[in-house]
């Protein structure tokens, strides 16, 4: 039925839903393809995508088949549509996306990045010490006083943990002061004038990430403002075509073929929100 649904959506001009049905078809095809590769894994010449790892394509194929069927009603995701059109299963050839066609590992990596998105949230927190006691934690008097100061909760998540093995999360938090830059008096760009470390008072693991609890000073207002900045980066191990690869998330935009460089991308930049391979509450924030 999905193929007929796809044809119907294209005929009626509903290309977003068509893309979702296409995603489901591709997912099913990937699963079938991966199954065939498993049967031929001892042979030679199994094809370019075989090198990307049949189990990986089977697992992701099943995920996409389900996700595509569920998302058909509301999908509006241009990057995913681009991957379908210009990736290894698409018919369009574009110099801007050569890295998707020529490298099965890179294509798989970028697809995983599209379906596993970072989420960073910063919100107020109250009565952490009281809630900890209600949950059965026994606090000393010093711990109770310290935890009573907590006023900020940071949640960092990524469902990458449910799809890839050996996922690790690196998070960095700073208190940043900013002032107007130029002659527009706050109406134009702003410049970071001070970066301070923050002390983590408590941390707890959650299913797809972790929560961090802080006691932050009152925010500055006026020409110089202050606020918490969060940076997060995930790494995973992928058994690729010819070697075991370290994959770093979030990946660049689909058309950007930049490869991860530890010297350039291994540490966060708190003076910009646009550093590749790092998520922030501004680039990947949720309310």
PDB file of N, CA and C in Angstrom, residues 13 41 52 80-81 88 94 112 140 166 191 223 237 239 247 250 261 277 281-282:
ATOM      1  N   UNK A  13       0.130  16.526  -5.131  1.00  0.00           N
ATOM      2  CA  UNK A  13       1.029  17.623  -4.801  1.00  0.00           C
ATOM      3  C   UNK A  13       1.465  17.678  -3.354  1.00  0.00           C
ATOM      4  N   UNK A  41      27.643 -12.184   2.861  1.00  0.00           N
ATOM      5  CA  UNK A  41      28.740 -11.475   3.511  1.00  0.00           C
ATOM      6  C   UNK A  41      30.073 -12.192   3.363  1.00  0.00           C
ATOM      7  N   UNK A  52      29.172  -0.733   4.067  1.00  0.00           N
ATOM      8  CA  UNK A  52      28.727   0.106   5.174  1.00  0.00           C
ATOM      9  C   UNK A  52      28.269  -0.714   6.368  1.00  0.00           C
ATOM     10  N   UNK A  80      15.988  15.563   5.191  1.00  0.00           N
ATOM     11  CA  UNK A  80      15.702  14.153   4.973  1.00  0.00           C
ATOM     12  C   UNK A  80      15.259  13.909   3.540  1.00  0.00           C
ATOM     13  N   UNK A  81      14.476  14.826   2.998  1.00  0.00           N
ATOM     14  CA  UNK A  81      14.084  14.727   1.597  1.00  0.00           C
ATOM     15  C   UNK A  81      15.314  14.785   0.698  1.00  0.00           C
ATOM     16  N   UNK A  88      22.517   7.465  -1.471  1.00  0.00           N
ATOM     17  CA  UNK A  88      22.826   6.265  -2.256  1.00  0.00           C
ATOM     18  C   UNK A  88      21.618   5.625  -2.910  1.00  0.00           C
ATOM     19  N   UNK A  94      24.297  15.458  -7.802  1.00  0.00           N
ATOM     20  CA  UNK A  94      24.578  16.858  -7.527  1.00  0.00           C
ATOM     21  C   UNK A  94      25.988  16.949  -6.964  1.00  0.00           C
ATOM     22  N   UNK A 112      21.996   8.796   9.921  1.00  0.00           N
ATOM     23  CA  UNK A 112      21.833   8.641  11.368  1.00  0.00           C
ATOM     24  C   UNK A 112      21.695  10.007  12.030  1.00  0.00           C
ATOM     25  N   UNK A 140      23.378  15.233  54.180  1.00  0.00           N
ATOM     26  CA  UNK A 140      23.960  15.862  55.363  1.00  0.00           C
ATOM     27  C   UNK A 140      23.510  17.320  55.401  1.00  0.00           C
ATOM     28  N   UNK A 166      28.084   2.177  21.999  1.00  0.00           N
ATOM     29  CA  UNK A 166      29.211   2.903  22.591  1.00  0.00           C
ATOM     30  C   UNK A 166      29.102   4.409  22.380  1.00  0.00           C
ATOM     31  N   UNK A 191      29.230  40.949  21.374  1.00  0.00           N
ATOM     32  CA  UNK A 191      30.559  40.385  21.567  1.00  0.00           C
ATOM     33  C   UNK A 191      30.683  39.808  22.972  1.00  0.00           C
ATOM     34  N   UNK A 223      23.086  46.888  28.962  1.00  0.00           N
ATOM     35  CA  UNK A 223      23.951  46.752  27.796  1.00  0.00           C
ATOM     36  C   UNK A 223      24.785  45.481  27.874  1.00  0.00           C
ATOM     37  N   UNK A 237      31.006   4.701  17.931  1.00  0.00           N
ATOM     38  CA  UNK A 237      31.883   3.858  17.129  1.00  0.00           C
ATOM     39  C   UNK A 237      31.050   3.138  16.081  1.00  0.00           C
ATOM     40  N   UNK A 239      31.349   0.354  12.798  1.00  0.00           N
ATOM     41  CA  UNK A 239      32.139  -0.621  12.057  1.00  0.00           C
ATOM     42  C   UNK A 239      31.934  -0.374  10.576  1.00  0.00           C
ATOM     43  N   UNK A 247      32.429   8.322  14.938  1.00  0.00           N
ATOM     44  CA  UNK A 247      31.453   9.264  14.397  1.00  0.00           C
ATOM     45  C   UNK A 247      31.135  10.312  15.453  1.00  0.00           C
ATOM     46  N   UNK A 250      26.539  16.540  16.707  1.00  0.00           N
ATOM     47  CA  UNK A 250      25.794  16.594  15.452  1.00  0.00           C
ATOM     48  C   UNK A 250      26.707  16.802  14.250  1.00  0.00           C
ATOM     49  N   UNK A 261      37.654  17.176  12.638  1.00  0.00           N
ATOM     50  CA  UNK A 261      39.074  17.371  12.913  1.00  0.00           C
ATOM     51  C   UNK A 261      39.209  17.680  14.404  1.00  0.00           C
ATOM     52  N   UNK A 277      29.873  20.419  14.693  1.00  0.00           N
ATOM     53  CA  UNK A 277      29.977  19.235  15.547  1.00  0.00           C
ATOM     54  C   UNK A 277      29.678  19.511  17.022  1.00  0.00           C
ATOM     55  N   UNK A 281      21.930  25.197  23.238  1.00  0.00           N
ATOM     56  CA  UNK A 281      20.505  25.432  23.446  1.00  0.00           C
ATOM     57  C   UNK A 281      19.939  26.381  22.401  1.00  0.00           C
ATOM     58  N   UNK A 282      20.807  27.069  21.662  1.00  0.00           N
ATOM     59  CA  UNK A 282      20.339  27.963  20.604  1.00  0.00           C
ATOM     60  C   UNK A 282      20.186  27.233  19.275  1.00  0.00           C
TER      61      UNK A 282
END
